Structures are given as structure tokens and as C-alpha cells.
Amino acid sequence: MHDPYTVLGVSRSASEKDIKSAYRKLAKKYHPDQNPDDPTAHGKFAEATHAYDLLNDAEKRGQFDRGEIDAEGNPRFAGFGNGGFGGASRGARPGAGAGGFSAEDILKEFMSGFGGQPRGGARSTGGAQWDPFAGTAAGGAGASARAGKGEDIVVNVAVSLEDAHKAASVPVRMPSGKVLNVKLPDKVQEGQQIRLKGQGSPGPFGEPGDALVTVKFEKSKSFRRDGQDIRTDVPVTLYEAVLGAKVRVPTLDGPVELNLPPGVDTAKALRLKGKGLYGEGDLYVNVRVVLPPGGDADLEALARFMRDQKPYPVRD
């Protein structure tokens, strides 16, 4: 690991704001989502993230500046004095092999001071930590967390317009067969990803990756989406269309009563304002006249009378 100041391209007197700004630029440049086929970029992103992790922590930055920890965030040892612990010489690095006291033993001894994991990879962007990609359409998913963490997995979930509208909880089946109940974000968008921390593949150090649940809107039997507007068809009888009536109309919030005016023009949709997706669009109701099944002699006689005595144009 290189000097974190050098990695971020800032001076040792850089302010917290300068450090954050430098990291933001590097993170955007080398983010894995922007460089999916460039392993070099992935490495630079992880290195920049680790450098930011260290310098953004006032305590760790001070320890590094005083030489108490190295660029990896590990304590620097001055030795154990006169060959203690099996003859390890003063100034020897832990894990040098002297006296059978391995680097793994020392790592375990100090691991609790560093979150229970070796440092070195990209940090998680979840929780309350600062996220340079917060507010993206994918919900600020960011990159994988520290080195040793398991792989992230991508899972699709089909969501009804009604569940999306209500920000409901929906079942999501993982590749393992496990089913999780996932709360949808408010005003969730098509293609948005929801990060489920620790639900990905297991890692070599025991910390699993995350699951990225991609939202897909499923086709609805009742509604058609047009941006934030919703369209639906409502069947009515011939006499309801001619005389007017109150008819039940489905909406994303449940059915409502719609006043159908006499002689309704079925070529034009009736609008219910604010009844679209998330209350930001409108609901458009298309009236569809349905004739009685099997035909009707009286209706046929009326139709012939209208045709012969009272015709009216409906086409150019």
C-alpha cells in the first residue's frame, strides 16, 4: 500500500474537505461500475478508498502521521526487546518467522482494533458512512467492501405497480433458495437496486458480500404505466354509456366510484387527477362499451331504426 497522501494526491496539511474532494474525483474515475473490464481501475479504486478510510478518520490519520501505524492501518512494531518472544530481533516485522510467532498470530491479536477484518480493500458505502455516489438511480450501491469480503450477487425481483406505489414489503428469493422479505424504498424506480448487506457470497475471512436486488415492474392486468401516469380500461353497458351511471374504477390505492356522464365519449379518456404512480401522475380511464351476450332483438330493432331514421357520422 502506498502512502495515502500520495494515493489521493494531497499534501500532509490537507484539510478534511480537500481529502474528501480528492477521493470523490478518484472514486468517480476508477469506480468498477464505470470500468467493468479494467482490473487496474478496480485496484486503484480500492487503493483510493482505503487511503480515504485512513485519512478521513482523525484518530487513524494522527496515528499514521506519528508513525504509529502503517499505510495499511496496521501497528508499527519496534520489537519486543532483546530477542523476546523466541528471539525476534528489535525492529523485526511481525510474521518474520522468528521463534515460531507468525504474522497470523499477531494479526489476530490486533484485528479487534480494526473492525475484525484485515484492511486493504474498498470500504462499504452502506450505513451512515459518506457515500460519493449517494443519490444515483441505483440507490448509491457503490462498490464491494474490504478485501476478503465475499462477492456481491445480483438478484431480480418482479414488483407490481400496486406494491411499488405503496412501498410494500415483497418476498425476494436468493440463489440459495432462501426467501427474504424486502421493504421497497419510497417511489422506487424501474431498474433501481436495493443493497442487502451480508446476503451475498461468503468471503474467505467469513464476511459475506452483499445482494443487489434489481427492481423490475411486472406487467399488470389492470393498469398500463405511462411514466408517472396510469391508464386503465373500464367496461360499461350500453345503457350506462347512454344514460350515465356511477361505476367502480380500480386505482393503485383501491377502487373508487366514478361518475360517468350521460352520452360519454368513449374516444376520450376520463382523468382522475393525482391518482397516478406515487400520487405524482394521473389516472386515465378508458370506457369500453360491452354489448349484451348472444344478441338482443329489441336492441337490434333500435339499431335498425337509428341506422335508417337517425344516422350520425363517426368517421371521416
C-alpha positions as YAML, in Angstrom:
chain: A
units: angstrom
residues:
- id: 1
  name: MET
  ca: [0.00, 0.00, 0.00]
- id: 2
  name: HIS
  ca: [1.40, 3.41, -0.98]
- id: 3
  name: ASP
  ca: [1.43, 6.50, 1.19]
- id: 4
  name: PRO
  ca: [-2.28, 7.52, 1.47]
- id: 5
  name: TYR
  ca: [-1.43, 11.19, 0.87]
- id: 6
  name: THR
  ca: [0.35, 10.23, -2.35]
- id: 7
  name: VAL
  ca: [-2.53, 7.98, -3.43]
- id: 8
  name: LEU
  ca: [-5.06, 10.80, -3.04]
- id: 9
  name: GLY
  ca: [-2.65, 13.42, -4.42]
- id: 10
  name: VAL
  ca: [-2.90, 15.74, -1.40]
- id: 11
  name: SER
  ca: [-0.37, 17.28, 0.96]
- id: 12
  name: ARG
  ca: [0.05, 16.23, 4.58]
- id: 13
  name: SER
  ca: [-1.53, 19.52, 5.64]
- id: 14
  name: ALA
  ca: [-4.65, 18.89, 3.51]
- id: 15
  name: SER
  ca: [-7.97, 19.69, 5.15]
- id: 16
  name: GLU
  ca: [-10.75, 17.17, 5.60]
- id: 17
  name: LYS
  ca: [-12.62, 18.90, 2.76]
- id: 18
  name: ASP
  ca: [-9.57, 18.61, 0.44]
- id: 19
  name: ILE
  ca: [-9.25, 14.91, 1.23]
- id: 20
  name: LYS
  ca: [-12.92, 14.25, 0.57]
- id: 21
  name: SER
  ca: [-12.80, 16.19, -2.71]
- id: 22
  name: ALA
  ca: [-9.72, 14.31, -3.90]
- id: 23
  name: TYR
  ca: [-11.30, 10.96, -3.08]
- id: 24
  name: ARG
  ca: [-14.54, 11.86, -4.81]
- id: 25
  name: LYS
  ca: [-12.67, 12.60, -8.07]
- id: 26
  name: LEU
  ca: [-10.67, 9.37, -7.94]
- id: 27
  name: ALA
  ca: [-13.69, 7.27, -6.96]
- id: 28
  name: LYS
  ca: [-15.72, 8.56, -9.89]
- id: 29
  name: LYS
  ca: [-12.81, 7.98, -12.27]
- id: 30
  name: TYR
  ca: [-11.96, 4.45, -11.18]
- id: 31
  name: HIS
  ca: [-15.33, 3.16, -9.94]
- id: 32
  name: PRO
  ca: [-15.81, -0.52, -11.01]
- id: 33
  name: ASP
  ca: [-19.22, 0.26, -12.46]
- id: 34
  name: GLN
  ca: [-17.52, 2.69, -14.86]
- id: 35
  name: ASN
  ca: [-14.64, 0.30, -15.62]
- id: 36
  name: PRO
  ca: [-16.13, -3.21, -15.55]
- id: 37
  name: ASP
  ca: [-13.34, -4.76, -17.69]
- id: 38
  name: ASP
  ca: [-10.36, -2.91, -16.24]
- id: 39
  name: PRO
  ca: [-8.83, -4.69, -13.24]
- id: 40
  name: THR
  ca: [-6.25, -1.91, -12.94]
- id: 41
  name: ALA
  ca: [-9.01, 0.61, -12.32]
- id: 42
  name: HIS
  ca: [-10.55, -1.72, -9.72]
- id: 43
  name: GLY
  ca: [-7.23, -1.80, -7.86]
- id: 44
  name: LYS
  ca: [-6.86, 1.97, -7.98]
- id: 45
  name: PHE
  ca: [-10.40, 2.40, -6.69]
- id: 46
  name: ALA
  ca: [-9.74, 0.05, -3.78]
- id: 47
  name: GLU
  ca: [-6.45, 1.79, -3.00]
- id: 48
  name: ALA
  ca: [-8.05, 5.25, -3.08]
- id: 49
  name: THR
  ca: [-10.92, 4.08, -0.90]
- id: 50
  name: HIS
  ca: [-8.53, 2.60, 1.67]
- id: 51
  name: ALA
  ca: [-6.48, 5.80, 1.68]
- id: 52
  name: TYR
  ca: [-9.62, 7.85, 2.25]
- id: 53
  name: ASP
  ca: [-10.72, 5.47, 5.01]
- id: 54
  name: LEU
  ca: [-7.47, 6.06, 6.85]
- id: 55
  name: LEU
  ca: [-7.17, 9.84, 6.38]
- id: 56
  name: ASN
  ca: [-10.85, 10.54, 6.96]
- id: 57
  name: ASP
  ca: [-10.54, 9.04, 10.44]
- id: 58
  name: ALA
  ca: [-8.92, 11.75, 12.59]
- id: 59
  name: GLU
  ca: [-7.55, 9.25, 15.09]
- id: 60
  name: LYS
  ca: [-6.02, 6.95, 12.47]
- id: 61
  name: ARG
  ca: [-4.66, 9.90, 10.50]
- id: 62
  name: GLY
  ca: [-2.90, 11.13, 13.63]
- id: 63
  name: GLN
  ca: [-1.52, 7.65, 14.32]
- id: 64
  name: PHE
  ca: [-0.20, 7.43, 10.74]
- id: 65
  name: ASP
  ca: [1.37, 10.90, 10.87]
- id: 66
  name: ARG
  ca: [3.11, 9.96, 14.14]
- id: 67
  name: GLY
  ca: [4.34, 6.70, 12.63]
- id: 68
  name: GLU
  ca: [2.28, 4.52, 14.98]
- id: 69
  name: ILE
  ca: [0.51, 2.70, 12.13]
- id: 70
  name: ASP
  ca: [1.49, 1.99, 8.54]
- id: 71
  name: ALA
  ca: [-0.40, 2.75, 5.33]
- id: 72
  name: GLU
  ca: [-2.36, -0.47, 5.75]
- id: 73
  name: GLY
  ca: [-3.60, 0.72, 9.14]
- id: 74
  name: ASN
  ca: [-1.54, -1.91, 10.98]
- id: 75
  name: PRO
  ca: [0.55, -1.03, 14.08]
- id: 76
  name: ARG
  ca: [4.24, -0.46, 13.55]
- id: 77
  name: PHE
  ca: [6.35, -2.57, 15.94]
- id: 78
  name: ALA
  ca: [9.62, -1.52, 17.50]
- id: 79
  name: GLY
  ca: [10.33, -5.10, 18.51]
- id: 80
  name: PHE
  ca: [9.92, -6.94, 21.77]
- id: 81
  name: GLY
  ca: [13.31, -6.14, 23.31]
- id: 82
  name: ASN
  ca: [16.49, -8.25, 23.29]
- id: 83
  name: GLY
  ca: [15.11, -11.08, 21.26]
- id: 84
  name: GLY
  ca: [11.93, -11.60, 23.30]
- id: 85
  name: PHE
  ca: [9.19, -13.94, 22.08]
- id: 86
  name: GLY
  ca: [11.55, -16.60, 20.90]
- id: 87
  name: GLY
  ca: [14.43, -14.37, 19.86]
- id: 88
  name: ALA
  ca: [12.73, -11.96, 17.46]
- id: 89
  name: SER
  ca: [15.22, -9.14, 16.95]
- id: 90
  name: ARG
  ca: [14.37, -5.49, 17.82]
- id: 91
  name: GLY
  ca: [12.72, -3.77, 14.91]
- id: 92
  name: ALA
  ca: [11.66, -7.03, 13.23]
- id: 93
  name: ARG
  ca: [8.28, -7.01, 11.50]
- id: 94
  name: PRO
  ca: [5.64, -9.41, 12.85]
- id: 95
  name: GLY
  ca: [5.46, -12.61, 10.85]
- id: 96
  name: ALA
  ca: [9.22, -12.59, 10.07]
- id: 97
  name: GLY
  ca: [9.29, -16.22, 11.09]
- id: 98
  name: ALA
  ca: [11.48, -15.89, 14.16]
- id: 99
  name: GLY
  ca: [10.68, -18.10, 17.13]
- id: 100
  name: GLY
  ca: [7.51, -19.50, 15.51]
- id: 101
  name: PHE
  ca: [5.47, -16.35, 16.31]
- id: 102
  name: SER
  ca: [3.63, -15.99, 12.99]
- id: 103
  name: ALA
  ca: [2.18, -12.87, 11.34]
- id: 104
  name: GLU
  ca: [-1.23, -14.53, 11.57]
- id: 105
  name: ASP
  ca: [-0.92, -14.70, 15.36]
- id: 106
  name: ILE
  ca: [-0.09, -11.00, 15.60]
- id: 107
  name: LEU
  ca: [-2.82, -10.13, 13.10]
- id: 108
  name: LYS
  ca: [-5.39, -11.93, 15.24]
- id: 109
  name: GLU
  ca: [-4.11, -10.13, 18.33]
- id: 110
  name: PHE
  ca: [-4.67, -6.69, 16.80]
- id: 111
  name: MET
  ca: [-7.60, -7.46, 14.47]
- id: 112
  name: SER
  ca: [-10.21, -6.37, 17.01]
- id: 113
  name: GLY
  ca: [-8.80, -2.87, 16.81]
- id: 114
  name: PHE
  ca: [-9.60, -2.68, 13.11]
- id: 115
  name: GLY
  ca: [-13.19, -3.86, 12.86]
- id: 116
  name: GLY
  ca: [-12.39, -7.57, 12.90]
- id: 117
  name: GLN
  ca: [-11.03, -7.64, 9.31]
- id: 118
  name: PRO
  ca: [-7.67, -7.03, 7.63]
- id: 119
  name: ARG
  ca: [-7.60, -3.62, 5.98]
- id: 120
  name: GLY
  ca: [-6.87, -3.04, 2.33]
- id: 121
  name: GLY
  ca: [-9.90, -3.12, 0.04]
- id: 122
  name: ALA
  ca: [-12.69, -0.70, -0.81]
- id: 123
  name: ARG
  ca: [-14.85, 0.24, 2.15]
- id: 124
  name: SER
  ca: [-18.56, -0.34, 2.28]
- id: 125
  name: THR
  ca: [-20.69, 2.63, 1.29]
- id: 126
  name: GLY
  ca: [-23.65, 1.46, 3.35]
- id: 127
  name: GLY
  ca: [-24.97, 2.84, 6.62]
- id: 128
  name: ALA
  ca: [-24.05, 6.29, 7.85]
- id: 129
  name: GLN
  ca: [-20.65, 6.48, 6.12]
- id: 130
  name: TRP
  ca: [-20.14, 9.14, 3.48]
- id: 131
  name: ASP
  ca: [-21.00, 7.86, 0.01]
- id: 132
  name: PRO
  ca: [-19.65, 9.69, -3.06]
- id: 133
  name: PHE
  ca: [-22.31, 8.04, -5.19]
- id: 134
  name: ALA
  ca: [-25.35, 8.71, -2.98]
- id: 135
  name: GLY
  ca: [-28.48, 9.66, -4.91]
- id: 136
  name: THR
  ca: [-27.82, 7.62, -8.06]
- id: 137
  name: ALA
  ca: [-30.64, 5.74, -9.77]
- id: 138
  name: ALA
  ca: [-29.20, 2.56, -8.37]
- id: 139
  name: GLY
  ca: [-29.62, 3.87, -4.86]
- id: 140
  name: GLY
  ca: [-25.94, 4.59, -4.23]
- id: 141
  name: ALA
  ca: [-24.92, 0.95, -4.48]
- id: 142
  name: GLY
  ca: [-21.16, 1.71, -4.76]
- id: 143
  name: ALA
  ca: [-18.51, -1.00, -4.90]
- id: 144
  name: SER
  ca: [-17.70, -4.12, -2.90]
- id: 145
  name: ALA
  ca: [-16.35, -3.68, 0.59]
- id: 146
  name: ARG
  ca: [-12.99, -4.51, 2.17]
- id: 147
  name: ALA
  ca: [-10.54, -7.06, 0.85]
- id: 148
  name: GLY
  ca: [-11.52, -10.54, 1.93]
- id: 149
  name: LYS
  ca: [-15.21, -9.79, 1.62]
- id: 150
  name: GLY
  ca: [-17.30, -12.18, -0.49]
- id: 151
  name: GLU
  ca: [-18.63, -11.36, -3.93]
- id: 152
  name: ASP
  ca: [-21.77, -9.30, -4.36]
- id: 153
  name: ILE
  ca: [-24.64, -11.04, -6.16]
- id: 154
  name: VAL
  ca: [-27.38, -9.53, -8.32]
- id: 155
  name: VAL
  ca: [-30.97, -10.73, -7.90]
- id: 156
  name: ASN
  ca: [-34.03, -9.53, -9.87]
- id: 157
  name: VAL
  ca: [-37.44, -9.09, -8.27]
- id: 158
  name: ALA
  ca: [-40.71, -8.53, -10.15]
- id: 159
  name: VAL
  ca: [-42.76, -5.88, -8.37]
- id: 160
  name: SER
  ca: [-46.40, -4.98, -9.02]
- id: 161
  name: LEU
  ca: [-47.32, -1.34, -9.58]
- id: 162
  name: GLU
  ca: [-49.54, -1.54, -6.50]
- id: 163
  name: ASP
  ca: [-46.64, -2.73, -4.28]
- id: 164
  name: ALA
  ca: [-44.27, -0.12, -5.74]
- id: 165
  name: HIS
  ca: [-46.86, 2.61, -5.17]
- id: 166
  name: LYS
  ca: [-47.30, 1.62, -1.51]
- id: 167
  name: ALA
  ca: [-43.58, 0.92, -0.84]
- id: 168
  name: ALA
  ca: [-44.68, -2.51, 0.34]
- id: 169
  name: SER
  ca: [-42.52, -5.40, 1.54]
- id: 170
  name: VAL
  ca: [-42.04, -8.08, -1.12]
- id: 171
  name: PRO
  ca: [-40.54, -11.60, -0.99]
- id: 172
  name: VAL
  ca: [-37.18, -11.99, -2.75]
- id: 173
  name: ARG
  ca: [-35.79, -15.46, -3.43]
- id: 174
  name: MET
  ca: [-31.99, -15.68, -3.23]
- id: 175
  name: PRO
  ca: [-29.93, -18.09, -5.40]
- id: 176
  name: SER
  ca: [-29.53, -20.30, -2.32]
- id: 177
  name: GLY
  ca: [-33.31, -20.73, -2.16]
- id: 178
  name: LYS
  ca: [-33.62, -18.53, 0.90]
- id: 179
  name: VAL
  ca: [-36.57, -16.09, 0.77]
- id: 180
  name: LEU
  ca: [-36.15, -12.62, 2.27]
- id: 181
  name: ASN
  ca: [-38.87, -10.06, 2.95]
- id: 182
  name: VAL
  ca: [-37.58, -6.78, 1.47]
- id: 183
  name: LYS
  ca: [-39.10, -3.34, 2.09]
- id: 184
  name: LEU
  ca: [-39.27, -1.31, -1.14]
- id: 185
  name: PRO
  ca: [-37.94, 2.27, -0.99]
- id: 186
  name: ASP
  ca: [-40.40, 5.12, -1.36]
- id: 187
  name: LYS
  ca: [-41.02, 5.98, -5.02]
- id: 188
  name: VAL
  ca: [-38.88, 3.08, -6.20]
- id: 189
  name: GLN
  ca: [-37.89, 3.27, -9.87]
- id: 190
  name: GLU
  ca: [-37.61, 0.62, -12.58]
- id: 191
  name: GLY
  ca: [-34.06, -0.78, -12.52]
- id: 192
  name: GLN
  ca: [-33.25, 0.62, -9.07]
- id: 193
  name: GLN
  ca: [-31.05, -1.60, -6.90]
- id: 194
  name: ILE
  ca: [-31.62, -2.32, -3.23]
- id: 195
  name: ARG
  ca: [-28.50, -3.39, -1.32]
- id: 196
  name: LEU
  ca: [-28.98, -6.19, 1.21]
- id: 197
  name: LYS
  ca: [-25.86, -6.15, 3.35]
- id: 198
  name: GLY
  ca: [-24.31, -9.52, 4.08]
- id: 199
  name: GLN
  ca: [-26.65, -11.51, 1.81]
- id: 200
  name: GLY
  ca: [-24.10, -12.18, -0.95]
- id: 201
  name: SER
  ca: [-21.47, -14.89, -1.42]
- id: 202
  name: PRO
  ca: [-19.37, -15.89, 1.61]
- id: 203
  name: GLY
  ca: [-15.85, -14.44, 1.79]
- id: 204
  name: PRO
  ca: [-12.51, -16.06, 2.66]
- id: 205
  name: PHE
  ca: [-12.44, -14.22, 6.00]
- id: 206
  name: GLY
  ca: [-16.05, -15.05, 6.84]
- id: 207
  name: GLU
  ca: [-17.59, -11.69, 5.85]
- id: 208
  name: PRO
  ca: [-20.13, -12.27, 3.05]
- id: 209
  name: GLY
  ca: [-20.74, -9.93, 0.16]
- id: 210
  name: ASP
  ca: [-23.99, -8.08, -0.43]
- id: 211
  name: ALA
  ca: [-27.04, -8.84, -2.55]
- id: 212
  name: LEU
  ca: [-28.09, -6.19, -5.06]
- id: 213
  name: VAL
  ca: [-31.81, -6.60, -5.68]
- id: 214
  name: THR
  ca: [-32.79, -5.07, -9.03]
- id: 215
  name: VAL
  ca: [-36.40, -3.93, -9.24]
- id: 216
  name: LYS
  ca: [-38.42, -4.81, -12.34]
- id: 217
  name: PHE
  ca: [-42.02, -3.69, -12.74]
- id: 218
  name: GLU
  ca: [-44.17, -6.66, -13.69]
- id: 219
  name: LYS
  ca: [-46.92, -6.41, -16.29]
- id: 220
  name: SER
  ca: [-50.25, -5.54, -14.70]
- id: 221
  name: LYS
  ca: [-53.64, -6.98, -15.66]
- id: 222
  name: SER
  ca: [-55.41, -3.78, -14.62]
- id: 223
  name: PHE
  ca: [-53.01, -0.93, -15.38]
- id: 224
  name: ARG
  ca: [-50.66, 0.36, -18.06]
- id: 225
  name: ARG
  ca: [-47.85, 2.68, -16.97]
- id: 226
  name: ASP
  ca: [-47.08, 5.82, -18.97]
- id: 227
  name: GLY
  ca: [-44.30, 7.47, -16.99]
- id: 228
  name: GLN
  ca: [-45.96, 8.52, -13.74]
- id: 229
  name: ASP
  ca: [-49.42, 8.35, -15.33]
- id: 230
  name: ILE
  ca: [-51.51, 5.18, -15.19]
- id: 231
  name: ARG
  ca: [-54.13, 4.01, -17.70]
- id: 232
  name: THR
  ca: [-56.93, 1.50, -17.17]
- id: 233
  name: ASP
  ca: [-59.96, 0.20, -19.06]
- id: 234
  name: VAL
  ca: [-63.44, 0.03, -17.54]
- id: 235
  name: PRO
  ca: [-66.22, -1.97, -19.24]
- id: 236
  name: VAL
  ca: [-69.70, -0.40, -19.18]
- id: 237
  name: THR
  ca: [-73.10, -1.41, -20.56]
- id: 238
  name: LEU
  ca: [-74.71, 0.36, -23.48]
- id: 239
  name: TYR
  ca: [-77.34, 1.94, -21.24]
- id: 240
  name: GLU
  ca: [-74.69, 3.17, -18.78]
- id: 241
  name: ALA
  ca: [-72.86, 4.84, -21.62]
- id: 242
  name: VAL
  ca: [-76.09, 6.43, -22.92]
- id: 243
  name: LEU
  ca: [-77.76, 7.40, -19.66]
- id: 244
  name: GLY
  ca: [-74.77, 7.87, -17.38]
- id: 245
  name: ALA
  ca: [-74.00, 5.98, -14.17]
- id: 246
  name: LYS
  ca: [-71.68, 5.52, -11.20]
- id: 247
  name: VAL
  ca: [-69.10, 2.83, -11.93]
- id: 248
  name: ARG
  ca: [-66.33, 1.32, -9.82]
- id: 249
  name: VAL
  ca: [-62.87, 2.08, -11.15]
- id: 250
  name: PRO
  ca: [-59.63, 0.43, -9.95]
- id: 251
  name: THR
  ca: [-56.80, 2.69, -8.75]
- id: 252
  name: LEU
  ca: [-53.41, 1.97, -7.18]
- id: 253
  name: ASP
  ca: [-54.95, 2.95, -3.82]
- id: 254
  name: GLY
  ca: [-58.03, 0.74, -4.24]
- id: 255
  name: PRO
  ca: [-61.33, 1.07, -6.15]
- id: 256
  name: VAL
  ca: [-63.24, 4.37, -6.29]
- id: 257
  name: GLU
  ca: [-66.64, 5.47, -7.66]
- id: 258
  name: LEU
  ca: [-66.53, 7.39, -10.95]
- id: 259
  name: ASN
  ca: [-69.46, 9.48, -12.21]
- id: 260
  name: LEU
  ca: [-69.99, 8.54, -15.84]
- id: 261
  name: PRO
  ca: [-71.69, 11.42, -17.68]
- id: 262
  name: PRO
  ca: [-74.65, 10.66, -19.98]
- id: 263
  name: GLY
  ca: [-73.61, 10.06, -23.58]
- id: 264
  name: VAL
  ca: [-69.96, 9.61, -22.56]
- id: 265
  name: ASP
  ca: [-67.50, 9.90, -25.42]
- id: 266
  name: THR
  ca: [-65.66, 6.60, -25.35]
- id: 267
  name: ALA
  ca: [-62.98, 8.01, -27.65]
- id: 268
  name: LYS
  ca: [-61.72, 10.21, -24.82]
- id: 269
  name: ALA
  ca: [-60.24, 9.04, -21.52]
- id: 270
  name: LEU
  ca: [-61.61, 10.33, -18.23]
- id: 271
  name: ARG
  ca: [-58.90, 11.72, -15.94]
- id: 272
  name: LEU
  ca: [-58.64, 11.22, -12.19]
- id: 273
  name: LYS
  ca: [-56.08, 13.79, -11.07]
- id: 274
  name: GLY
  ca: [-53.36, 12.68, -8.67]
- id: 275
  name: LYS
  ca: [-54.31, 9.01, -8.90]
- id: 276
  name: GLY
  ca: [-51.22, 8.01, -10.85]
- id: 277
  name: LEU
  ca: [-48.00, 6.43, -9.61]
- id: 278
  name: TYR
  ca: [-46.82, 7.83, -6.24]
- id: 279
  name: GLY
  ca: [-49.55, 10.49, -6.49]
- id: 280
  name: GLU
  ca: [-47.34, 12.38, -8.95]
- id: 281
  name: GLY
  ca: [-49.25, 11.37, -12.08]
- id: 282
  name: ASP
  ca: [-52.88, 10.98, -13.08]
- id: 283
  name: LEU
  ca: [-55.13, 8.00, -13.78]
- id: 284
  name: TYR
  ca: [-56.76, 7.89, -17.23]
- id: 285
  name: VAL
  ca: [-59.90, 5.76, -17.54]
- id: 286
  name: ASN
  ca: [-60.83, 4.42, -20.97]
- id: 287
  name: VAL
  ca: [-64.52, 3.50, -21.17]
- id: 288
  name: ARG
  ca: [-65.27, 0.34, -23.17]
- id: 289
  name: VAL
  ca: [-68.89, -0.35, -24.12]
- id: 290
  name: VAL
  ca: [-69.86, -4.03, -23.93]
- id: 291
  name: LEU
  ca: [-72.99, -5.27, -25.73]
- id: 292
  name: PRO
  ca: [-75.24, -7.95, -24.20]
- id: 293
  name: PRO
  ca: [-74.07, -11.51, -24.93]
- id: 294
  name: GLY
  ca: [-75.98, -13.55, -27.51]
- id: 295
  name: GLY
  ca: [-77.60, -10.50, -29.13]
- id: 296
  name: ASP
  ca: [-80.93, -8.82, -28.28]
- id: 297
  name: ALA
  ca: [-83.94, -8.43, -30.63]
- id: 298
  name: ASP
  ca: [-85.04, -5.09, -29.16]
- id: 299
  name: LEU
  ca: [-81.54, -3.69, -29.38]
- id: 300
  name: GLU
  ca: [-81.27, -4.85, -32.98]
- id: 301
  name: ALA
  ca: [-84.58, -3.17, -33.82]
- id: 302
  name: LEU
  ca: [-83.39, 0.06, -32.18]
- id: 303
  name: ALA
  ca: [-80.13, -0.15, -34.10]
- id: 304
  name: ARG
  ca: [-82.00, -0.53, -37.42]
- id: 305
  name: PHE
  ca: [-84.22, 2.42, -36.53]
- id: 306
  name: MET
  ca: [-81.16, 4.54, -35.70]
- id: 307
  name: ARG
  ca: [-79.46, 3.47, -38.91]
- id: 308
  name: ASP
  ca: [-82.47, 4.23, -41.15]
- id: 309
  name: GLN
  ca: [-84.06, 7.20, -39.37]
- id: 310
  name: LYS
  ca: [-81.36, 8.90, -37.26]
- id: 311
  name: PRO
  ca: [-77.92, 8.14, -38.70]
- id: 312
  name: TYR
  ca: [-74.94, 10.18, -37.42]
- id: 313
  name: PRO
  ca: [-71.34, 10.34, -38.70]
- id: 314
  name: VAL
  ca: [-68.49, 8.98, -36.57]
- id: 315
  name: ARG
  ca: [-65.80, 8.57, -39.26]
- id: 316
  name: ASP
  ca: [-64.41, 10.95, -41.84]
...
